[in-house]
Tab-separated table of C-alpha atoms in Angstrom:
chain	number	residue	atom	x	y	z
O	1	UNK	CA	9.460	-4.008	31.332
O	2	UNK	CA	6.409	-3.338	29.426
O	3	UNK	CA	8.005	-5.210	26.167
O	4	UNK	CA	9.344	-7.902	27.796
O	5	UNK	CA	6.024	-8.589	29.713
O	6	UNK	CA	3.819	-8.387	26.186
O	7	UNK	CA	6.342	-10.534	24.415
O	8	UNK	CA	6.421	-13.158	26.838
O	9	UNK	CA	2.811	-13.246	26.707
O	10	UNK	CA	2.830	-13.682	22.935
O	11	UNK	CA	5.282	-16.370	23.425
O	12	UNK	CA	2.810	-18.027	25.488
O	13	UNK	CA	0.099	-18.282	23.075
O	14	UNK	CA	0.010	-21.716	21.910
O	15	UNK	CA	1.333	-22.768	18.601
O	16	UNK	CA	-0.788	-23.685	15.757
O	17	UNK	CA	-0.557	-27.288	14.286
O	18	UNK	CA	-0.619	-28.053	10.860
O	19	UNK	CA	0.006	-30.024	7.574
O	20	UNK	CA	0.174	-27.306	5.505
O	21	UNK	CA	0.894	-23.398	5.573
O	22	UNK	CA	1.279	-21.276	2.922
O	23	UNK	CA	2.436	-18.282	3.006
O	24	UNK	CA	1.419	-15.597	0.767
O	25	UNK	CA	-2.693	-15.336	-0.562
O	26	UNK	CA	-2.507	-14.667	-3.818
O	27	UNK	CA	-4.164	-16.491	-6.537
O	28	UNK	CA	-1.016	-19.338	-6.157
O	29	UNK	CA	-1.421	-19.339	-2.750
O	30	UNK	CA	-4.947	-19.130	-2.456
O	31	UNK	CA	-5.687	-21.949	-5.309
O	32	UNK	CA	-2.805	-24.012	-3.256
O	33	UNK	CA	-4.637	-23.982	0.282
O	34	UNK	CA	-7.741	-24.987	-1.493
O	35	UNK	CA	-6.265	-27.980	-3.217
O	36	UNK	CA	-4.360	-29.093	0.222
O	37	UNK	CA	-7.777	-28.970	1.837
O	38	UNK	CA	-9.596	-30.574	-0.571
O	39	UNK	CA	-7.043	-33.312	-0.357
O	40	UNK	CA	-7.808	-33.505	3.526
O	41	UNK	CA	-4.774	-31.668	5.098
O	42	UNK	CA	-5.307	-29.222	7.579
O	43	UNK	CA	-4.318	-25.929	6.083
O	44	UNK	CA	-3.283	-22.354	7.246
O	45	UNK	CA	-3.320	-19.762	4.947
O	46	UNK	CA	-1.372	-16.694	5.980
O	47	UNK	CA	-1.466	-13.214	4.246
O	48	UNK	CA	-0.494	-9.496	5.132
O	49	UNK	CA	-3.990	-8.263	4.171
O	50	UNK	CA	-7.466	-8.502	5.618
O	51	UNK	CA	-8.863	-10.103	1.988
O	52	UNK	CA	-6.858	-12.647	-0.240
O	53	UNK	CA	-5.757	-12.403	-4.023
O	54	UNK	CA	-2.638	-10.762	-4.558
O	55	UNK	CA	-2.181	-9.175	-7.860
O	56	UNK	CA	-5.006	-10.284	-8.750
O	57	UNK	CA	-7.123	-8.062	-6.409
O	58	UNK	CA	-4.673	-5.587	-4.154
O	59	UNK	CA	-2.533	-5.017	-7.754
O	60	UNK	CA	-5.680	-4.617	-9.604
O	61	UNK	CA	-4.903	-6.435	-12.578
O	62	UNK	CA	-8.491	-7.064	-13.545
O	63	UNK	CA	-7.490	-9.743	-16.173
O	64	UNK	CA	-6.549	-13.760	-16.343
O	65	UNK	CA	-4.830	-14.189	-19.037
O	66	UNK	CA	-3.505	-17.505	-21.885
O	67	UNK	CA	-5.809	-20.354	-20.794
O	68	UNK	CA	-4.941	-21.861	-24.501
O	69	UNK	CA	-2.463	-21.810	-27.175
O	70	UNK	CA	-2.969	-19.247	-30.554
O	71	UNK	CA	-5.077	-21.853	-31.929
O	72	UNK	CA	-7.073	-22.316	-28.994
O	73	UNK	CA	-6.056	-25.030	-27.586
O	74	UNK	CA	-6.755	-25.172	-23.903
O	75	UNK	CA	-3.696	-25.309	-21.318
O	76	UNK	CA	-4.764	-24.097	-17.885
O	77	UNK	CA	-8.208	-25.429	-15.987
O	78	UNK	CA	-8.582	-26.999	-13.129
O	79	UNK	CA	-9.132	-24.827	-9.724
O	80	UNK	CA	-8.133	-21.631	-11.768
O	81	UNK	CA	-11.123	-22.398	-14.092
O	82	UNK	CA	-13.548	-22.684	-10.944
O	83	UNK	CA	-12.606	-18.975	-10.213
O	84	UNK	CA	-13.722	-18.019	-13.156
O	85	UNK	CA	-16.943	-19.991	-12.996
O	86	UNK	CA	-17.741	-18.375	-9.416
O	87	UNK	CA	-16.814	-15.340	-10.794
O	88	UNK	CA	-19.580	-15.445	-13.169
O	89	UNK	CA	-21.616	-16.414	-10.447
O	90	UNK	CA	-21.003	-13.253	-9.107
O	91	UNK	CA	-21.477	-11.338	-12.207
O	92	UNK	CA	-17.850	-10.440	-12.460
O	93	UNK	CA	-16.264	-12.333	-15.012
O	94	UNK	CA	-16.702	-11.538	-18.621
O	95	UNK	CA	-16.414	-13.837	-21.614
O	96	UNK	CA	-12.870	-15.260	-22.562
O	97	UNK	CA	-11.997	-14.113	-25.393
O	98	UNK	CA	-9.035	-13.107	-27.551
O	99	UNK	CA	-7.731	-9.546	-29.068
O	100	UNK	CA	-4.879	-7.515	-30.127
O	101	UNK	CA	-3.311	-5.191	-27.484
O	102	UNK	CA	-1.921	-1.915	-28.680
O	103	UNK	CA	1.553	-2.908	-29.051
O	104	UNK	CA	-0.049	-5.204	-31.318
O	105	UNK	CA	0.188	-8.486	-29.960
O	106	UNK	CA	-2.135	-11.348	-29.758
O	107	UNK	CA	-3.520	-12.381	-26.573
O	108	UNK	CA	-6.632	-14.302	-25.237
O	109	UNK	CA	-7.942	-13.401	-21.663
O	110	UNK	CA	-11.266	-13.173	-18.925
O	111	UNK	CA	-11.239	-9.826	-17.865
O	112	UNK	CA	-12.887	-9.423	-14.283
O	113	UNK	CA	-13.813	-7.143	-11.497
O	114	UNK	CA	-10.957	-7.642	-8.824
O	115	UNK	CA	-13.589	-6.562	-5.877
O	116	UNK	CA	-15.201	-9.926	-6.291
O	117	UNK	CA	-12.565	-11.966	-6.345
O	118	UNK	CA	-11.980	-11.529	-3.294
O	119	UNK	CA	-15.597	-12.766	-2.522
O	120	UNK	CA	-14.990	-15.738	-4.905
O	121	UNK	CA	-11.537	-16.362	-2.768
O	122	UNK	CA	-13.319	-16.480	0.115
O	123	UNK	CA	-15.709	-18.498	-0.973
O	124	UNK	CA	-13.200	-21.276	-2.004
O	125	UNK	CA	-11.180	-20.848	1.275
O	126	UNK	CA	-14.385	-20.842	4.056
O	127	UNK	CA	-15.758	-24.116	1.428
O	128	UNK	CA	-12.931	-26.113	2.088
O	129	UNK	CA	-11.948	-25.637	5.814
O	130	UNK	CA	-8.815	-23.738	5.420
O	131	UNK	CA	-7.821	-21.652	8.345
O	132	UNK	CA	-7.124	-18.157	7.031
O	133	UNK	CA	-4.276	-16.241	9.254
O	134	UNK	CA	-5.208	-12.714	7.833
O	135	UNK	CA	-3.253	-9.317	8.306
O	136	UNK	CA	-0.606	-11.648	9.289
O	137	UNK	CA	3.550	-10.571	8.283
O	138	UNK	CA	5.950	-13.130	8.676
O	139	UNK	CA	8.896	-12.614	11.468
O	140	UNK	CA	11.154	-15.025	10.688
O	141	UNK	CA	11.429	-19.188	10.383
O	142	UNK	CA	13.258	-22.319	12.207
O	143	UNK	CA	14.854	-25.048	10.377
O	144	UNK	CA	15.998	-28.264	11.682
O	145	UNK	CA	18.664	-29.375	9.248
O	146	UNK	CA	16.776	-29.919	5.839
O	147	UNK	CA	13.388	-29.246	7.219
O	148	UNK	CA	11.287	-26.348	8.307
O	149	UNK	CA	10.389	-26.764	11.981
O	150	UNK	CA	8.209	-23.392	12.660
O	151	UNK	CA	6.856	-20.502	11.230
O	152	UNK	CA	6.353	-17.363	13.468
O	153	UNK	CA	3.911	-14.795	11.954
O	154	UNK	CA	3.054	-11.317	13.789
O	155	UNK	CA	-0.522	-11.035	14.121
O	156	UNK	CA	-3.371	-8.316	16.018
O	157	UNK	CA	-3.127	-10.751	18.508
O	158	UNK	CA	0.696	-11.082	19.099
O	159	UNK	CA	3.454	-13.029	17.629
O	160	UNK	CA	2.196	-16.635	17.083
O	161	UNK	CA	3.980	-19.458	15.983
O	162	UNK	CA	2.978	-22.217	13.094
O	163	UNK	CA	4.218	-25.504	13.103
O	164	UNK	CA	3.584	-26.810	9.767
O	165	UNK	CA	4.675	-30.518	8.049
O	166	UNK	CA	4.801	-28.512	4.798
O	167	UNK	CA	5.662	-25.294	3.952
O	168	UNK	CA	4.408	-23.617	0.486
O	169	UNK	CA	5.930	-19.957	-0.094
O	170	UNK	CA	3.514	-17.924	-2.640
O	171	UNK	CA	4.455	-14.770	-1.127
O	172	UNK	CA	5.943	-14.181	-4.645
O	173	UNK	CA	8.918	-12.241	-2.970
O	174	UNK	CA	9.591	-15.494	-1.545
O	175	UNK	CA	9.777	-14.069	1.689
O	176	UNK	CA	9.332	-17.595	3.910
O	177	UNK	CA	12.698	-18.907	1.887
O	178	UNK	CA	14.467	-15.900	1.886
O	179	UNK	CA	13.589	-16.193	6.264
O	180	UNK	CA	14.594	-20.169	5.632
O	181	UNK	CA	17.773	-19.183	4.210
O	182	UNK	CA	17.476	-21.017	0.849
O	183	UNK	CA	19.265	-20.295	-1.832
O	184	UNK	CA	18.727	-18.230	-5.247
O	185	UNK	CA	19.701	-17.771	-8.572
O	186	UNK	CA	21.251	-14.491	-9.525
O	187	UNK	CA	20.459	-12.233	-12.806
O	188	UNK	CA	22.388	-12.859	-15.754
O	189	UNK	CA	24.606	-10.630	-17.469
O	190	UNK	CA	22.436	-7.644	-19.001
O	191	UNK	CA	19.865	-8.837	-17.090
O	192	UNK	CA	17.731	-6.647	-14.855
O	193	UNK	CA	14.308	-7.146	-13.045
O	194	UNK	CA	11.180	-6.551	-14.706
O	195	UNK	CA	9.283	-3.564	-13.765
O	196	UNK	CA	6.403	-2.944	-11.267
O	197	UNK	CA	3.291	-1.057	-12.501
O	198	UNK	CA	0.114	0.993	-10.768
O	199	UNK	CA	-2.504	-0.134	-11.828
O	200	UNK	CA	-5.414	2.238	-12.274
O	201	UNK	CA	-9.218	2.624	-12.617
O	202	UNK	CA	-10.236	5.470	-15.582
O	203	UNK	CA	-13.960	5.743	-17.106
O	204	UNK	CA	-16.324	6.090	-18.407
O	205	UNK	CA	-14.976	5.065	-21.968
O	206	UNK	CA	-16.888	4.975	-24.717
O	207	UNK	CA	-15.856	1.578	-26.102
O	208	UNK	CA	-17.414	1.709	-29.195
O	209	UNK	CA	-15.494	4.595	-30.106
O	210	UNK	CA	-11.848	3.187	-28.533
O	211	UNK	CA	-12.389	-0.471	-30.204
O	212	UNK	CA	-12.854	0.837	-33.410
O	213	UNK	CA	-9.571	2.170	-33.819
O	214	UNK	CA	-6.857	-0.311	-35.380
O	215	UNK	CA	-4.074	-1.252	-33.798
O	216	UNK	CA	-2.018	0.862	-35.992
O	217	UNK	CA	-3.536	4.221	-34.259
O	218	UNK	CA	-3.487	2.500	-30.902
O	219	UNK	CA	0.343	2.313	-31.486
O	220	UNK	CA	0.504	5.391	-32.702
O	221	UNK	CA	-0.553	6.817	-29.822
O	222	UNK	CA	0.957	5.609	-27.521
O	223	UNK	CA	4.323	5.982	-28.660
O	224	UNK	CA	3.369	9.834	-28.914
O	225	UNK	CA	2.490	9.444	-25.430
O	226	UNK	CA	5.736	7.915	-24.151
O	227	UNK	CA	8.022	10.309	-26.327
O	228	UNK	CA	5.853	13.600	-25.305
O	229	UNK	CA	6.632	12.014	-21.360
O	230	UNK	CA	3.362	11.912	-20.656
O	231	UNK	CA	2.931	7.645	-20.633
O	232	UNK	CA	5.603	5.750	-18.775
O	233	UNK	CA	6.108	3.266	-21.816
O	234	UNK	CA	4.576	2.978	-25.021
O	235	UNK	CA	0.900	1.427	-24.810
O	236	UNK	CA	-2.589	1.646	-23.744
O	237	UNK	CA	-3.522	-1.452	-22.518
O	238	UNK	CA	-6.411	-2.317	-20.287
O	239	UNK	CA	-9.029	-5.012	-18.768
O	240	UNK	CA	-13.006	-3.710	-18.931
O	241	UNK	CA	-14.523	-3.760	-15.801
O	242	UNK	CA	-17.039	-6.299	-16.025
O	243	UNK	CA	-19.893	-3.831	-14.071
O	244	UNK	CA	-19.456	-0.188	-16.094
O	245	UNK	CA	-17.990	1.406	-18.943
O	246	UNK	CA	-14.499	1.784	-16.719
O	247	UNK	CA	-11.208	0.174	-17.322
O	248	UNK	CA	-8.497	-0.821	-15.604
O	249	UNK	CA	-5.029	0.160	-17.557
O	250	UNK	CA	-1.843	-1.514	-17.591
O	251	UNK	CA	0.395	1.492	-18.898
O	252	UNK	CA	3.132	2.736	-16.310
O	253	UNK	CA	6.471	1.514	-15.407
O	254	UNK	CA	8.554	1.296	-12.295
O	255	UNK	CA	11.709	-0.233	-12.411
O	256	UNK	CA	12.952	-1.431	-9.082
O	257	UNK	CA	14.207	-4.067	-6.822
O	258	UNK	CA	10.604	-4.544	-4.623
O	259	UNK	CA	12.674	-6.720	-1.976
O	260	UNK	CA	13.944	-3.294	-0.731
O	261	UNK	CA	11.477	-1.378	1.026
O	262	UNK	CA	12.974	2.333	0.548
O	263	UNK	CA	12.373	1.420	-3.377
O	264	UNK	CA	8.740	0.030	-3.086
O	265	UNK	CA	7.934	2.905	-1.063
O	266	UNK	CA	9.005	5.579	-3.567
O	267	UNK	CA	7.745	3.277	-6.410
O	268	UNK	CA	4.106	3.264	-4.751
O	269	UNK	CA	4.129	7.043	-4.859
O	270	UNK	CA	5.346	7.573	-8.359
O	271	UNK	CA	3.630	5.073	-9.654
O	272	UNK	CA	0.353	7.270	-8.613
O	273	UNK	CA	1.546	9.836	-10.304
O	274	UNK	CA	2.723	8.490	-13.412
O	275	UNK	CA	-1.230	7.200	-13.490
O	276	UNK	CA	-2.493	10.665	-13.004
O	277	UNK	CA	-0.136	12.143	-15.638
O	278	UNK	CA	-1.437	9.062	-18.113
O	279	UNK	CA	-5.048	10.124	-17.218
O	280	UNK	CA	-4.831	12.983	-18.090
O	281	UNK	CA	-2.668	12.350	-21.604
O	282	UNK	CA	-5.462	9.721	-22.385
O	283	UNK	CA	-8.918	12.308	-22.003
O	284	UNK	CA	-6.915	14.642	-24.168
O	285	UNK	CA	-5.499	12.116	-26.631
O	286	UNK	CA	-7.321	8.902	-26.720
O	287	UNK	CA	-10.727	8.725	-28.221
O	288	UNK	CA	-13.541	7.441	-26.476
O	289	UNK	CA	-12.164	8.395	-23.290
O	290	UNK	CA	-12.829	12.439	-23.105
O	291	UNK	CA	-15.364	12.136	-20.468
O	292	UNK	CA	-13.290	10.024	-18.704
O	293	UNK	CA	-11.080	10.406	-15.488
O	294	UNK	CA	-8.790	8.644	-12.541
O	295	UNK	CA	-11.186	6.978	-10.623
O	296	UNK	CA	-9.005	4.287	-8.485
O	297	UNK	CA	-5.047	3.214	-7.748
O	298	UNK	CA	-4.556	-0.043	-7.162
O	299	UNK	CA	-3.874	-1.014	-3.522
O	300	UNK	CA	-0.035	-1.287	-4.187
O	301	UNK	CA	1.944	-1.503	-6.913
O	302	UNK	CA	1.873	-5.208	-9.133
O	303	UNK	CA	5.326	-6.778	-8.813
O	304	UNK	CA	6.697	-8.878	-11.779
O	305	UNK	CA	9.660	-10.683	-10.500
O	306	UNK	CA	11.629	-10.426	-7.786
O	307	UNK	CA	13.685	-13.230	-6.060
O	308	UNK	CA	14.016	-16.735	-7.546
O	309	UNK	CA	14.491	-19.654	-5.490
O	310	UNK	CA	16.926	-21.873	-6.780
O	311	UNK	CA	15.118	-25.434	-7.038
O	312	UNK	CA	15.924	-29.009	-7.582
O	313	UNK	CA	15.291	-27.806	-11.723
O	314	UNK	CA	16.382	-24.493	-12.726
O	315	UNK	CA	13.167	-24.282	-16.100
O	316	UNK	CA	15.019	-22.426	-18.807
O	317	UNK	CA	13.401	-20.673	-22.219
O	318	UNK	CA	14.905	-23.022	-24.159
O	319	UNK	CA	13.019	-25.829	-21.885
O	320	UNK	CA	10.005	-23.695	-22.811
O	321	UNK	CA	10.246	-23.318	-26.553
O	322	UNK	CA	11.273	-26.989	-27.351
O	323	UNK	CA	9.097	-27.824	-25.497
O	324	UNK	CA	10.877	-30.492	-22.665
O	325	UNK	CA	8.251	-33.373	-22.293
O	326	UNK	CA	9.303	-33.573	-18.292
O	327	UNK	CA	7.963	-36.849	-17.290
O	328	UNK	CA	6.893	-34.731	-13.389
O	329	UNK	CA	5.003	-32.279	-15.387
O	330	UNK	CA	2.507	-30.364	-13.334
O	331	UNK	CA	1.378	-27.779	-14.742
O	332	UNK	CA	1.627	-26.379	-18.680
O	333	UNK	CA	1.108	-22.874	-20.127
O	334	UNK	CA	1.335	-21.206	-23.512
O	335	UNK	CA	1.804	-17.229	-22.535
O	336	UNK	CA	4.988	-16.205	-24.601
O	337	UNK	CA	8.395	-14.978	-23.212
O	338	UNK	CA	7.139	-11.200	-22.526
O	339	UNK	CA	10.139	-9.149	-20.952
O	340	UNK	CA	8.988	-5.555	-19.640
O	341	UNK	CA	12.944	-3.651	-19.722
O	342	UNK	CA	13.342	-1.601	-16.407
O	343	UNK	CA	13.912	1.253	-18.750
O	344	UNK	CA	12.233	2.297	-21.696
O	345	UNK	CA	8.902	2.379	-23.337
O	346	UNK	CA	8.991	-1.391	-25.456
O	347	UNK	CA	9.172	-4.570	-24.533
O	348	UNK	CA	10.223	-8.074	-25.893
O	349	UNK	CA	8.313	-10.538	-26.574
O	350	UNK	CA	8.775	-13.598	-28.262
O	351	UNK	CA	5.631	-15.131	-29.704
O	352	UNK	CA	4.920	-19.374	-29.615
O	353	UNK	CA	4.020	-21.273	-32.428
O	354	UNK	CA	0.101	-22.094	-33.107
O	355	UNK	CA	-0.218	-25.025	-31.375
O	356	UNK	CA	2.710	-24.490	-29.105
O	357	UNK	CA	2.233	-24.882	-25.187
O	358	UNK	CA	5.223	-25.677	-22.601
O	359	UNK	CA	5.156	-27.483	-19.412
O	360	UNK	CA	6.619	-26.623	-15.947
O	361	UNK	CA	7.981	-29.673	-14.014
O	362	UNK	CA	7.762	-30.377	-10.077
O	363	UNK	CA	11.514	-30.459	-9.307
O	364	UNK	CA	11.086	-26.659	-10.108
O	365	UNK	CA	8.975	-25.932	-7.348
O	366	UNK	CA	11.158	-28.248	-4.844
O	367	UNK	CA	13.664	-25.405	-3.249
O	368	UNK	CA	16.959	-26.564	-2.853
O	369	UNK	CA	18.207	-28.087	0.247
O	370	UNK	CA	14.521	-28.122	2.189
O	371	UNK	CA	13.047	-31.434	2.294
O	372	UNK	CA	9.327	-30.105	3.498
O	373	UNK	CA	8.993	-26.807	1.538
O	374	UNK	CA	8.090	-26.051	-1.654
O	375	UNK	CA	6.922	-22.788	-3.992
O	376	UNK	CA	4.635	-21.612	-6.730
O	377	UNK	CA	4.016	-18.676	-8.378
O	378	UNK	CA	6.768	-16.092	-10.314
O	379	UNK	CA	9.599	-17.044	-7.572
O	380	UNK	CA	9.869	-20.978	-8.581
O	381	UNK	CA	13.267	-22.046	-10.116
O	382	UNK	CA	13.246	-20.762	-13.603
O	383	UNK	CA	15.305	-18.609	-15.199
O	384	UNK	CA	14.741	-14.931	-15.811
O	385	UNK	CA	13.532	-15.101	-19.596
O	386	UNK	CA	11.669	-18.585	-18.647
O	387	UNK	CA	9.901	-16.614	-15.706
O	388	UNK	CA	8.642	-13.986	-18.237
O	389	UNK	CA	6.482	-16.703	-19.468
O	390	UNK	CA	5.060	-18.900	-16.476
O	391	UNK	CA	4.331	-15.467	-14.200
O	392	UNK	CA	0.910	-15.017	-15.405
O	393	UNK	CA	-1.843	-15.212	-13.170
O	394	UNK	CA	-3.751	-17.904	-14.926
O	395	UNK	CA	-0.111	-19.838	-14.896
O	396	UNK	CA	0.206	-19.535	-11.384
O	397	UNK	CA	-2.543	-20.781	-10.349
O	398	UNK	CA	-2.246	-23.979	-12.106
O	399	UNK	CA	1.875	-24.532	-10.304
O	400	UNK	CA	-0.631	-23.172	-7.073
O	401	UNK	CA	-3.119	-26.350	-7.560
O	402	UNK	CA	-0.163	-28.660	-7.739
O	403	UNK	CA	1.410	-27.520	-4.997
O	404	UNK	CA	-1.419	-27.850	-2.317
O	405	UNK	CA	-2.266	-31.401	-3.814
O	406	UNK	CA	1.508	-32.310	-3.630
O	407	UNK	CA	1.701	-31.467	0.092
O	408	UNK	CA	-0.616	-32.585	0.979
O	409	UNK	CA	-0.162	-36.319	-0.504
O	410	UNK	CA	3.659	-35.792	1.478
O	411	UNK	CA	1.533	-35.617	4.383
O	412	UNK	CA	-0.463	-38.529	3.630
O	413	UNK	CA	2.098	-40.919	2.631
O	414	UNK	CA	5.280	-40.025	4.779
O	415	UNK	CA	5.866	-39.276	8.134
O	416	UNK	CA	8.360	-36.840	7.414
O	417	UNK	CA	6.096	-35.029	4.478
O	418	UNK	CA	9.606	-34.969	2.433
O	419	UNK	CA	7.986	-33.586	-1.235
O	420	UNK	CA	11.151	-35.881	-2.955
O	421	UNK	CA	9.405	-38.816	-1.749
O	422	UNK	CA	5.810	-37.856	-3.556
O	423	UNK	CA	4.714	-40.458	-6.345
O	424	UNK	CA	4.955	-38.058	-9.143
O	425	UNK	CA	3.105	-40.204	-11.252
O	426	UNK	CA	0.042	-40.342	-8.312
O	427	UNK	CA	0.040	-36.759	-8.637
O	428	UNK	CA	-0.172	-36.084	-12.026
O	429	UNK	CA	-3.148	-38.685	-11.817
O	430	UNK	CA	-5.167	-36.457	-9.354
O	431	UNK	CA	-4.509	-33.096	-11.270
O	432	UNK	CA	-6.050	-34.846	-14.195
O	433	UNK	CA	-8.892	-36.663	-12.221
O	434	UNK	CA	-9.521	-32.747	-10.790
O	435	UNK	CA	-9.538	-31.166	-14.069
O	436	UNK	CA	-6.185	-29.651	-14.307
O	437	UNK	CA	-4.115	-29.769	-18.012
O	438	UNK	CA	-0.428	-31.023	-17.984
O	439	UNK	CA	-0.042	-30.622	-21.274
C-alpha cells in the first residue's frame, strides 16, 4: 500500500512544460541547452549527476582536442570556444597548442582542469535561463506516432514527467531513443566497439625531465610497458593539469559493451586497477615521474561509442575524407579516423591531409522515424570508422550548438516543432552570425 500511495503521489506532481529537453549534460548537451536558450526556448536540461559535463568532467578527460586542421586552420568555435574563454577566466584552461603524443602522432589541444568546468558549465546554464533537472535518470518515454509526447525522469522528489516540443538525446548512450524505440545501425563485420578508459590523476611530474624525451623513447616505453603487462595498451599519454605539476593520463583499456550494466560495473573496477598497476609501472619506468603517485580516478569510466542512432544520413569515412560539401552542413571537424581495438595495445589511425577538414550534415542528427527529436554527440548517425572521427569533445560540442539552435527555431516557426521543416539555410546563417565554423 505504501508503493502504490508514494507513486500515485509522484504521479500527481504536475508535469513540466517545455520547448526543449535534453537529455544527457555533457559538453553536447550542455553547449545544446545553452544555444536553445539563447535562441529564446524554454529549456530543461536533465542529467544523472549533481554537476554537468560528461566526459569532460565525471570521465576526467582534462583535454579539448582538434579545433583546426594540421596547418592550423581553425574548424570548431562558436559556444565550444566560449568554454574555453571562461575557462581561462577561471584559471583553468591552458594555451592551445599542438604536440606529438607517444604513439607519435600529431595532435593540437587546450588541456584543462575538469573541476572547473563544471563551474564554467554552470555558469553558461544559470546565464541563459535553462532549467537544470539534476541527479535526474530517465524511466522511460511516450510517443504519439512520429512524435515524442513525454519524458518521465526519476528525480529526489519522485517520478516527474516532461513534456517537451523537442527532444535532444546527448546522453551519448542514447538512452532517450533507445526508451523512444528508434532505430540503430548495427557493427559491421570485424567490427567491435571502441574501448572505455579510467582516467587517472598521477603527480607531481617533473615536466622538464618527461618533455625532453623524444617520441622515440616515449614509444619505447610504453610498448615495454604493455608487453611486461603492466600498461593496458601501448602509450603514455596525458593532459597537464592546468593548477600543479599533475597529469591526467589516458593509458588503460576496457573493452566492453557500456549499454550493459553487469559490464560497466566490472569495467569501473578494473579500470581502477589497471590505473594503479600503470602508476606504479610509470614511477619505476618513466622519467620525471619518480616522485610521483595515483592521486585521483575519474568519476566513471570515459565511454567511446556505444549505440548509434540510425538518422535521416548515415555520415560515412569516405563522406569524411572526400570531403562531401553537404549543402545542411552544421558543424565541421578535422580530428582523424582514430580507432582504439577492444583488444590490444595499438590503435589505427588514419591521418588527414594539411589543410583537410570534413563536415557533418543535419540529416545526421535527425533520428529516423521521430519528427520532434534529434541527437548530438558520438551516438548521431555515422558509421563506426566515421564516428572515430566526429566523437571528440571539441566536435561535439559544435553538432551540440546546432542542435539547441535547430530546436529551438522548430519551435519558433512550426507548431508541430517537426526539425524536417527547419530552414537549413536560416540555420546555418545563425551558427555563422554566433561564431560557429561550417567549414
Amino acid at each position: 500500500m505504501a508503493v502504490t500511495t508514494t507513486t500515485k503521489a509522484a504521479d500527481a506532481l504536475p508535469a513540466i512544460e517545455a520547448d526543449v529537453l535534453v537529455c544527457g549534460g555533457g559538453v553536447a548537451g550542455t553547449v545544446a541547452a545553452v544555444a536553445a536558450a539563447r535562441q529564446g526556448a524554454r529549456t530543461v536540461l536533465m542529467e544523472r549527476y549533481g554537476f554537468l559535463g560528461g566526459n569532460a568532467t565525471a570521465g576526467a578527460v582534462a583535454q579539448f582536442n582538434s579545433w583546426q586542421t594540421a596547418a592550423g586552420r581553425r574548424v570548431v568555435a562558436g559556444l565550444a570556444q566560449e568554454v574555453v574563454d571562461r575557462l581561462r577566466d577561471y584559471g583553468g584552461a591552458g594555451e592551445h597548442h599542438s604536440f606529438v603524443m607517444s604513439t607519435g602522432h600529431k595532435m593540437d589541444r587546450v588541456e584543462y582542469a575538469p573541476e572547473l568546468l563544471k563551474l564554467v558549465l554552470d555558469d553558461l546554464v544559470r546565464e541563459a535561463g535553462v532549467q537544470p533537472l539534476l541527479h535526474a535518470t530517465l524511466l522511460d518515454v511516450q510517443r504519439d506516432g512520429r512524435r515524442i509526447a513525454s519524458v518521465r525522469v526519476l528525480t529526489k522528489g519522485g517520478a516527474r514527467t516532461v513534456r517537451p516540443q523537442v527532444l535532444i538525446d546527448t546522453s551519448g548512450d542514447m538512452d532517450a531513443m533507445k526508451q523512444a524505440g528508434a532505430t540503430f545501425l548495427e557493427l559491421g563485420e570485424g567490427e567491435a566497439l571502441q574501448p572505455a578508459t579510467m582516467m587517472f590523476r598521477f603527480g607531481p611530474i617533473d615536466f622538464a625531465r618527461l618533455d625532453a624525451l623524444t617520441s622515440e623513447e616515449k614509444e619505447a616505453i610504453a610498448r615495454r610497458g604493455f608487453e611486461q603487462g603492466e600498461l593496458a595498451r601501448a602509450a603514455l599519454h596525458l593532459a597537464r593539469d592546468p593548477f600543479s605539476n599533475d597529469g591526467w593520463f589516458n593509458i588503460s583499456r576496457l573493452g566492453i559493451d557500456a549499454t550493459d550494466p553487469m559490464a560497466l560495473g566490472r569495467a569501473e573496477i578494473e579500470g581502477r586497477r589497471q590505473a594503479w598497476r600503470a602508476a606504479a609501472f610509470l614511477q619505476r619506468a618513466l622519467p620525471g615521474c619518480e616522485r610521483g603517485r595515483l592521486l585521483n580516478f575519474g568519476t566513471q569510466v570515459g565511454i567511446r561509442e556505444t549505440r548509434r542512432v540510425a538518422g535521416d544520413h548515415v555520415l560515412t569515412a569516405e563522406e569524411l575524407l572526400r570531403p562531401e560539401p553537404f549543402a545542411d552542413a552544421i558543424a565541421a571537424g578535422a580530428y582523424p579516423i582514430d580507432i582504439h581495438p577492444a583488444a590490444g595495445g595499438g590503435l589505427t589511425y588514419r591521418s588527414l591531409g594539411e589543410e583537410h577538414a570534413y563536415r557533418i550534415p543535419l540529416r545526421s542528427l535527425i533520428p529516423r522515424g521521430l519528427d520532434n527529436a534529434l541527437v548530438a554527440g558520438r551516438g548521431i548517425s555515422a558509421t563506426h570508422e566515421a564516428l572515430a572521427a566526429v566523437r571528440v569533445m571539441t566536435i561535439c560540442m559544435a553538432m551540440g550548438q546546432a542542435a539547441g539552435t535547430a530546436a529551438a527555431m522548430a519551435v519558433r516557426s512550426d507548431g508541430r516543432a517537426d526539425l524536417r521543416t527547419v530552414d537549413v539555410q536560416a540555420l546555418r546563417r545563425q551558427l555563422l552570425v554566433d561564431g560557429a565554423c561550417l567549414a
